CSV table of C-alpha atoms in Angstrom, one decimal:
chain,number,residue,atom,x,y,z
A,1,UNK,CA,0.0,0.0,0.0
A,2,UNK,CA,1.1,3.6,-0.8
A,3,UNK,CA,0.6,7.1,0.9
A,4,UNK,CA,-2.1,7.7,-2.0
A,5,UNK,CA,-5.3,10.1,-0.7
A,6,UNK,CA,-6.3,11.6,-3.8
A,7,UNK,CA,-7.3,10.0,-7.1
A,8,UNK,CA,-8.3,12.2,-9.9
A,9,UNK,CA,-10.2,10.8,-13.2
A,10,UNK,CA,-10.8,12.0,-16.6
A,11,UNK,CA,-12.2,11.4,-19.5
A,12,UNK,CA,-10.0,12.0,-22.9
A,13,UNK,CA,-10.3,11.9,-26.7
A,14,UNK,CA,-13.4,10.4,-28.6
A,15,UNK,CA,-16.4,9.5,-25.9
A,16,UNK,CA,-17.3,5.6,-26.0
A,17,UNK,CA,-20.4,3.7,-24.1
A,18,UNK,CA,-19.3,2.7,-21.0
A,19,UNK,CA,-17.0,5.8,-19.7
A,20,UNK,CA,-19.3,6.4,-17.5
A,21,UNK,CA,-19.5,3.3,-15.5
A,22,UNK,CA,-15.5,3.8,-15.7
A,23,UNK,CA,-15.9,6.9,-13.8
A,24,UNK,CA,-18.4,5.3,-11.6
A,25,UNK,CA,-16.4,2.6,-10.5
A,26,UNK,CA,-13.5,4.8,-10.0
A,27,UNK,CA,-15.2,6.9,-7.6
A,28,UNK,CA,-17.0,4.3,-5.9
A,29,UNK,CA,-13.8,2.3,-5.4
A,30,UNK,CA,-11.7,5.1,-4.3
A,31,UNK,CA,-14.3,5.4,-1.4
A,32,UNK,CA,-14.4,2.2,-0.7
A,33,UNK,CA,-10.4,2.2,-0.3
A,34,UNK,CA,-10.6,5.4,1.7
A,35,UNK,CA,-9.6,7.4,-1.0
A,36,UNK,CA,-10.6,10.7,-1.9
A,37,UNK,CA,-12.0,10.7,-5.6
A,38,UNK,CA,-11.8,13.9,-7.4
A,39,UNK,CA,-13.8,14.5,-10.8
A,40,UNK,CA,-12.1,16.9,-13.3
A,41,UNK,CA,-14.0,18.1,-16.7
A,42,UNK,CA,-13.2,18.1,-20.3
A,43,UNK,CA,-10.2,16.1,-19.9
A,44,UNK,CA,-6.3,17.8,-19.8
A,45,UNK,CA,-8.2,21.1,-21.0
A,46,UNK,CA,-9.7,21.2,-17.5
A,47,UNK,CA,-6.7,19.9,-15.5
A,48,UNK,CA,-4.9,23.3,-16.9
A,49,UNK,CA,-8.6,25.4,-16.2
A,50,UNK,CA,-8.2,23.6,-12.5
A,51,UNK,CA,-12.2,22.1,-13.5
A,52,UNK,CA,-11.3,19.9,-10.6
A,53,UNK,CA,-14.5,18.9,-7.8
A,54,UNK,CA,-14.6,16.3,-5.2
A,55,UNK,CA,-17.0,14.2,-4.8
A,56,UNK,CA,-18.9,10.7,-3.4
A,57,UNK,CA,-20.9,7.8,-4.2
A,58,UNK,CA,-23.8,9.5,-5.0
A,59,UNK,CA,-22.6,12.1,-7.2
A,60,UNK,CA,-22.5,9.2,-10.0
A,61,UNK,CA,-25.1,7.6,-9.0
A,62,UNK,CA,-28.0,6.6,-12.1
A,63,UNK,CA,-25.1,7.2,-15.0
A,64,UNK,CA,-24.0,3.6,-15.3
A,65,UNK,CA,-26.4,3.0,-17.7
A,66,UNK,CA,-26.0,6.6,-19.6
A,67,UNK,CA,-23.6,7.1,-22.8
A,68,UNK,CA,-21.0,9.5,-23.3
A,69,UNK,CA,-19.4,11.2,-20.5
A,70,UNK,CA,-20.6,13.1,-18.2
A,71,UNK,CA,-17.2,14.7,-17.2
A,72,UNK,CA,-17.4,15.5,-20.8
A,73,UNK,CA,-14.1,15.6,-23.2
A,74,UNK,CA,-12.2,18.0,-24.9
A,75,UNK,CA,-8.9,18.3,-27.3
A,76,UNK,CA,-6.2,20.4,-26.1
A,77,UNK,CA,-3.4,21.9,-28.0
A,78,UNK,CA,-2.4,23.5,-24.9
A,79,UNK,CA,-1.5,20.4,-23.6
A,80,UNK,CA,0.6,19.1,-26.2
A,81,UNK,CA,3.0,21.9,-24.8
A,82,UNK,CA,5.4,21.6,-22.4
A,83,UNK,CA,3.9,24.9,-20.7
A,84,UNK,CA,0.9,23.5,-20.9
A,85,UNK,CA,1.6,20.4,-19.2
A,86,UNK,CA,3.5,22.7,-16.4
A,87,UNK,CA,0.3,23.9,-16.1
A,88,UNK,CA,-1.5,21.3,-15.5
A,89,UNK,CA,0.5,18.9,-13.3
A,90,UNK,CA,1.0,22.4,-11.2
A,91,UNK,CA,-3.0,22.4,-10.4
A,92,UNK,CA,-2.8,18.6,-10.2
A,93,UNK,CA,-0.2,19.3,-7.1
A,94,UNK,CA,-2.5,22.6,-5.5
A,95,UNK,CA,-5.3,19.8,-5.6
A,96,UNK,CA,-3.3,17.5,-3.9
A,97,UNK,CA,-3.7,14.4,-6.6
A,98,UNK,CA,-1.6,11.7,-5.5
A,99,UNK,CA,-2.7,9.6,-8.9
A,100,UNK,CA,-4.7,10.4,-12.1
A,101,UNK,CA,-6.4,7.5,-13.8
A,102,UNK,CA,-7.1,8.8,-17.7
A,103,UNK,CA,-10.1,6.9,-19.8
A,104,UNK,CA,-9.0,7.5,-23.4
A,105,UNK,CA,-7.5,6.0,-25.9
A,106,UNK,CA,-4.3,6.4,-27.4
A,107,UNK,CA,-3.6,9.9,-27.6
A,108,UNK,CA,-4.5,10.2,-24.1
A,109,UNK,CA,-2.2,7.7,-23.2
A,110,UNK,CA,0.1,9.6,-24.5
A,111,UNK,CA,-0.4,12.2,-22.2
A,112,UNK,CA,-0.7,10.5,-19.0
A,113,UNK,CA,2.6,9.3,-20.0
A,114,UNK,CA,4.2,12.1,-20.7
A,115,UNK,CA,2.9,13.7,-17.1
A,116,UNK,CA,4.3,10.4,-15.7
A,117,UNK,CA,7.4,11.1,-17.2
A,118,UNK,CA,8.1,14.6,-16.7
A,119,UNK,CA,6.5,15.3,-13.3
A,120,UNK,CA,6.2,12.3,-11.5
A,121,UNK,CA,2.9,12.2,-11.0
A,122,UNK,CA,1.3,8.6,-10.9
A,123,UNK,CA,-0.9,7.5,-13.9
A,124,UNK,CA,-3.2,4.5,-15.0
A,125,UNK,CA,-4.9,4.0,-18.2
A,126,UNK,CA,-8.2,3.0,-19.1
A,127,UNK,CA,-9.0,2.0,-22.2
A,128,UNK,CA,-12.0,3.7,-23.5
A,129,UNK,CA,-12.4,4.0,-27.6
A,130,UNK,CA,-15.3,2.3,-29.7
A,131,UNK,CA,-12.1,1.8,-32.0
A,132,UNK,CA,-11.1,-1.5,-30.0
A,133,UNK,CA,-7.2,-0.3,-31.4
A,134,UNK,CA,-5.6,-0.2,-28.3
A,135,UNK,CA,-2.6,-3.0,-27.5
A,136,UNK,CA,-2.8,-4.9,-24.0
A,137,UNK,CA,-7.1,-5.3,-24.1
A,138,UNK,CA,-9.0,-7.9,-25.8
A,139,UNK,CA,-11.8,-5.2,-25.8
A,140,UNK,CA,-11.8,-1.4,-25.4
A,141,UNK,CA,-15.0,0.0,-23.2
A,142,UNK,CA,-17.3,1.0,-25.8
A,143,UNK,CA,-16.4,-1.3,-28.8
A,144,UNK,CA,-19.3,-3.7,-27.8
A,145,UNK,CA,-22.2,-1.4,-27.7
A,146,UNK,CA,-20.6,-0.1,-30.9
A,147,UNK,CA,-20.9,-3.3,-32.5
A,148,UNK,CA,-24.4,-3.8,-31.4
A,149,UNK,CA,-25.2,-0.4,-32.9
A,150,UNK,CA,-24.0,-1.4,-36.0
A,151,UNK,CA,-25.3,-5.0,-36.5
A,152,UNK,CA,-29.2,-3.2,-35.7
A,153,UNK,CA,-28.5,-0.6,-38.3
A,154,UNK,CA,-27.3,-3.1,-40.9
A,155,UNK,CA,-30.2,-5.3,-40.3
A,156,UNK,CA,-32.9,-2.5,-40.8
A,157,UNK,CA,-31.1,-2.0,-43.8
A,158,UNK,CA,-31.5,-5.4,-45.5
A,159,UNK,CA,-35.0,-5.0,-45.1
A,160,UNK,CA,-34.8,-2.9,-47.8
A,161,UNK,CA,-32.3,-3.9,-49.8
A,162,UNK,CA,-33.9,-7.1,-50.2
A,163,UNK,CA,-36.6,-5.8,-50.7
A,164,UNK,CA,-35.7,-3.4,-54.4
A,165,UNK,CA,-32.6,-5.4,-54.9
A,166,UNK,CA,-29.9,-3.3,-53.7
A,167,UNK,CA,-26.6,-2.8,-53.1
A,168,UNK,CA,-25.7,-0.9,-50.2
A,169,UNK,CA,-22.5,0.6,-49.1
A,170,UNK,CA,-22.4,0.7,-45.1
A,171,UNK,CA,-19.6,2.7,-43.4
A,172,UNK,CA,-18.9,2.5,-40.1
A,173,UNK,CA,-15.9,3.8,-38.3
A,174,UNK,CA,-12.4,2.7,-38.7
A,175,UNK,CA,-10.1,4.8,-40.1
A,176,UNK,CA,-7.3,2.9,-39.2
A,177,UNK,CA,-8.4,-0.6,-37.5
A,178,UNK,CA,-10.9,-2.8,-39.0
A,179,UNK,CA,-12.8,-4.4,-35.8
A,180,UNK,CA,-15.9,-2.9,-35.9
A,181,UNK,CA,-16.6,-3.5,-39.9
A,182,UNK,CA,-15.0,-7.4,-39.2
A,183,UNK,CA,-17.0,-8.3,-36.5
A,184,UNK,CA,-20.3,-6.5,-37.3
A,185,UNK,CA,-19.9,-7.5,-40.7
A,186,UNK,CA,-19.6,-11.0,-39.8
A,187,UNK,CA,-22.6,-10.9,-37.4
A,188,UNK,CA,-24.9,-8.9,-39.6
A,189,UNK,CA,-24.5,-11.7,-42.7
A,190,UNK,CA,-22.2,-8.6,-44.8
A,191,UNK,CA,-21.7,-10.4,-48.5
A,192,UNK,CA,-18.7,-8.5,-48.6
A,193,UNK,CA,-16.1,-6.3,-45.5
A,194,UNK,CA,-13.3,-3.8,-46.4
A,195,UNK,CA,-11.0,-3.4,-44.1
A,196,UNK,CA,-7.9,-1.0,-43.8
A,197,UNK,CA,-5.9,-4.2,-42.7
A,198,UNK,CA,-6.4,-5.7,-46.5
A,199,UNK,CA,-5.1,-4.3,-49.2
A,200,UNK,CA,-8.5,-4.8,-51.0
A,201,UNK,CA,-8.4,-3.9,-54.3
A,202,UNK,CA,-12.1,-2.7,-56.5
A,203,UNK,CA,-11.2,-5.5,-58.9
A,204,UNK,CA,-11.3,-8.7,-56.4
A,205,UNK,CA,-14.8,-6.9,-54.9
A,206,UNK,CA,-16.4,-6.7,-58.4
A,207,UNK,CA,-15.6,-10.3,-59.0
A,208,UNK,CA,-17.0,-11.3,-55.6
A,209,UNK,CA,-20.1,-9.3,-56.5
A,210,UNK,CA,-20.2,-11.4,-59.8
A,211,UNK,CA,-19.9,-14.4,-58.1
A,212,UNK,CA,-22.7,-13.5,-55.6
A,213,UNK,CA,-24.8,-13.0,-58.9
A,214,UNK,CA,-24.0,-16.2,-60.3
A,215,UNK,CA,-25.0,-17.6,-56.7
A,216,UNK,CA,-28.6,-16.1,-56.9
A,217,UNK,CA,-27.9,-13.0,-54.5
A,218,UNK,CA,-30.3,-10.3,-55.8
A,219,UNK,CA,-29.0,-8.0,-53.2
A,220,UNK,CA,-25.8,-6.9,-51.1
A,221,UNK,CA,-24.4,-5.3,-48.2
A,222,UNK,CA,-20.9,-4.5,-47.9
A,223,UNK,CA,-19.5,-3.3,-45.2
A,224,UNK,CA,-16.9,-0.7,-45.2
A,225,UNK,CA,-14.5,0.7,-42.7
A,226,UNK,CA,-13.7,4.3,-43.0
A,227,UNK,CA,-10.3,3.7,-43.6
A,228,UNK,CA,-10.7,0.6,-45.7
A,229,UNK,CA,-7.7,1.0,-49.0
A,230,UNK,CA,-10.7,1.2,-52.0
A,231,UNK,CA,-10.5,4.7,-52.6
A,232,UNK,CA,-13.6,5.7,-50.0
A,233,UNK,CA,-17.1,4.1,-50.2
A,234,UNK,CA,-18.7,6.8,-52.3
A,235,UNK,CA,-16.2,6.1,-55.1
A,236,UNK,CA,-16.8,2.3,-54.7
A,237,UNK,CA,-20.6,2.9,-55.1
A,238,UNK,CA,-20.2,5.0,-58.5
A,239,UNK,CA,-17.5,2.2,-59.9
A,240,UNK,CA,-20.0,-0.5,-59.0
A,241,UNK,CA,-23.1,1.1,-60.5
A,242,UNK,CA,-21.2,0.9,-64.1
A,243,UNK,CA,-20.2,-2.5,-63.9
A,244,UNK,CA,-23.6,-4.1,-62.4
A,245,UNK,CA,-26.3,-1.7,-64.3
A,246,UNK,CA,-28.9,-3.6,-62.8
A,247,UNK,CA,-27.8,-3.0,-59.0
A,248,UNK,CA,-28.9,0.1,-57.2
A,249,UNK,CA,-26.4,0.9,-55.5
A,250,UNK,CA,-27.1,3.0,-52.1
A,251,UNK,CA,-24.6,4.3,-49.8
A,252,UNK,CA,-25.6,4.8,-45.9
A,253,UNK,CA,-22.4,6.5,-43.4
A,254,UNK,CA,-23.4,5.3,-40.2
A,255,UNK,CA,-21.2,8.0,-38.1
A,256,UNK,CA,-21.4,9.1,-35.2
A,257,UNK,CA,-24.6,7.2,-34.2
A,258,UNK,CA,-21.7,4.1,-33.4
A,259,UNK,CA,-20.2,6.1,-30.5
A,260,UNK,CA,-24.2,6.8,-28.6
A,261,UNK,CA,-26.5,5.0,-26.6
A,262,UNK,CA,-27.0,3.3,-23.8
A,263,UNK,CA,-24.0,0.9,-23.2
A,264,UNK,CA,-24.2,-2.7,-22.9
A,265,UNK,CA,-24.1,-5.1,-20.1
A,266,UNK,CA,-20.5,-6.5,-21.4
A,267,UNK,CA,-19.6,-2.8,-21.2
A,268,UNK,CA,-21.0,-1.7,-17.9
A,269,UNK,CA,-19.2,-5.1,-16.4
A,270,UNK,CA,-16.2,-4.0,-18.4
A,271,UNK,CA,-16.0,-0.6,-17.0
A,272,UNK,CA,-16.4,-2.0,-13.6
A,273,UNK,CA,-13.9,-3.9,-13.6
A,274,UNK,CA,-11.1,-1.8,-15.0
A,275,UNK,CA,-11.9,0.8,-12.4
A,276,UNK,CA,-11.8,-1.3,-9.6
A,277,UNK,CA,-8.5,-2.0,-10.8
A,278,UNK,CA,-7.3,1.2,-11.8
A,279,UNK,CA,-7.7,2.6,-8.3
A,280,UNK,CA,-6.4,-1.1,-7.1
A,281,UNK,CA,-3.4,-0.5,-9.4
A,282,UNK,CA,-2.5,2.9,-7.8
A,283,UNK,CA,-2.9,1.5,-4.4
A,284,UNK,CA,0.4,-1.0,-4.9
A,285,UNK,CA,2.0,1.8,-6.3
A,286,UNK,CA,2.1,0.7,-10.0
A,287,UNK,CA,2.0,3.9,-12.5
A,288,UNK,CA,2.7,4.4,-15.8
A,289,UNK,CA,0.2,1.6,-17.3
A,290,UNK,CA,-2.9,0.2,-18.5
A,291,UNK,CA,-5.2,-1.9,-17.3
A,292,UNK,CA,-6.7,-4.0,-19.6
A,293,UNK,CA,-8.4,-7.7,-20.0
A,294,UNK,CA,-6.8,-10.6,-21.6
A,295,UNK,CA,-9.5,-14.1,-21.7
A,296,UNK,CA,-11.4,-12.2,-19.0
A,297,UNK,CA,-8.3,-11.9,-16.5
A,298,UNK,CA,-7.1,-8.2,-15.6
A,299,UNK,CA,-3.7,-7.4,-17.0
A,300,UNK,CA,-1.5,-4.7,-17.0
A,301,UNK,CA,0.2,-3.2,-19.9
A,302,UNK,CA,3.1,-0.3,-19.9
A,303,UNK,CA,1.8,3.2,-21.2
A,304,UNK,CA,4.5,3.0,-23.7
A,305,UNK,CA,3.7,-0.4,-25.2
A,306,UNK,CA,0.1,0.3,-25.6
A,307,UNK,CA,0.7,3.2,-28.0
A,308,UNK,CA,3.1,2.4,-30.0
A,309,UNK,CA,1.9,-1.4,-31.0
A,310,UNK,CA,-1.2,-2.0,-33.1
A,311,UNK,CA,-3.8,-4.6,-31.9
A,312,UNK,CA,-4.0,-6.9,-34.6
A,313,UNK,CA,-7.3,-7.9,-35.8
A,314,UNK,CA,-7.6,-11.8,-35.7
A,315,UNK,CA,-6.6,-13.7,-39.0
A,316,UNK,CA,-9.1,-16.4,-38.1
A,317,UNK,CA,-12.0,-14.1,-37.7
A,318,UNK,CA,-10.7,-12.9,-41.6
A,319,UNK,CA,-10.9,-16.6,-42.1
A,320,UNK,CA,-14.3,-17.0,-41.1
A,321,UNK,CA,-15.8,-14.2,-43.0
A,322,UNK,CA,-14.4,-15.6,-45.8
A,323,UNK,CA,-16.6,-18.6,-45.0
A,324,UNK,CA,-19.6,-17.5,-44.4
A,325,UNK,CA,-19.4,-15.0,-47.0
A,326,UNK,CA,-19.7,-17.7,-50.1
């Protein structure tokens, strides 16, 4: 055990379902520890504002089940300076913060890290990005509500692409990782998934659209992540209205509807968990990690490694949809 009274928490970068029951636990585990929780707003923007207020159980109580974050987030260039991070880790100390536990993803790693390094001050990650791109976790808080938001969409969809013979272009986020358009794609019966992690090219998916012809298919979804290597989803749509004249091609951007709602039970129980052990972490002492699940055991992963190594999507889950796309 450590000398640690205060615990600050944050919420950084993109919001995700589930950052909420983060903070939640974080508070309610501090208490439960004898700690003193303290809540500060819009991320490192309000840890240089000093938007810093203590509080107890029942100031989170009835936001488990809420999306978003109520400590809201903000990007701050400020922060990325060093006077900025003086700043900051200088109201940290006037609060008397003996750790900080940061829910972000990697760019707020990043920071943590950096505070870690150049001041001292103690710091646990949680990961929190609907993204699921973060090394160390076998899930990110948020990626499963995400999904579930996805494979609801795509399934209203079908209705009616079956039902003029369609083609429609779904994209959901990704701009760099592929999980969300794997798995969702998998689970919603997708003919066809473009992810950034293949180098896809327009001439393999116009021969798998041929083939699903040949097979009887009178209508498609594909599924593509915002990053995927085709030359963006409208331009895809265009180039395979040409070559199938008698598709209809439609293209639906799902957005920012993936990062809302209420978050789902895996979520909540996710949350839970890696706030209980954030504050758990702290108390041993540990800093300048995150906490993460591996086949639903709590591990801990460096700061440092987390950033800078890609979680690799699973080459049997590629396999699969493969499979079950024939």
């Amino acid at each position: 055990m450590t000398n640690l009274k205060r615990v600050g928490v944050m919420t950084s970068g993109g919001d995700a379902p589930g950052m909420n029951a983060a903070i939640r636990a974080v508070v309610r585990a501090s208490i439960y520890y004898g700690l003193e929780p303290i809540t500060i707003y819009e991320g490192y923007k309000g840890l240089i504002e000093n938007q810093m207020k203590q509080v107890n159980a029942r100031s989170v109580a009835n936001i488990i089940n809420q999306g978003g974050t109520f400590l809201k987030s903000a990007r701050c260039q400020e922060f990325r300076t060093k006077e900025g991070r003086s700043k900051a880790f200088e109201n940290a100390k006037a609060a008397h913060l003996d750790g900080l536990i940061v829910i972000g993803g990697d760019g707020s790693f990043m920071g943590a890290m950096l505070l870690e390094k150049e001041y001292g001050l103690p710091c646990i990650g949680i990961p929190g990005t609907i993204d699921n791109d973060i090394y160390g976790t076998d899930c990110t808080i948020g990626y499963d509500t995400a999904l579930n938001t996805v494979v609801e969409a795509i399934d209203k969809i079908r209705d009616t692409a079956t039902s003029h013979n369609r083609l429609f272009f779904i994209e959901v986020m990704g701009r760099d990782a592929g999980f969300i358009a794997l798995s969702a794609g998998i689970a919603a019966g997708a003919e066809e998934i473009l992810i950034p992690e293949q180098k896809n090219s327009v001439e393999k998916l116009l021969n798998a659209l041929q083939a699903s012809g040949r097979a009887g298919k009178t209508s498609s979804i594909i599924v593509v992540s915002e990053g995927d290597q085709c030359g963006g989803v409208f331009e895809l749509a265009k180039t395979v209205e040409k070559s199938f004249p008698d598709y209809e091609a439609k293209v639906t951007v799902l957005g920012h509807i993936q990062r809302g709602g209420r978050p789902s039970c895996f979520d909540r129980v996710l949350a839970s968990r890696l706030g209980v052990a954030a504050v758990e972490a702290l108390l041993k002492g540990e800093s300048g990690i995150m906490v993460g699940i591996r086949q639903q055991k709590i591990i801990n992963t460096p700061l440092e490694r987390a950033i800078s190594r890609p979680n690799t999507i699973d080459s049997h889950l590629v396999k699969v949809a493969e499979i079950v796309t024939v």
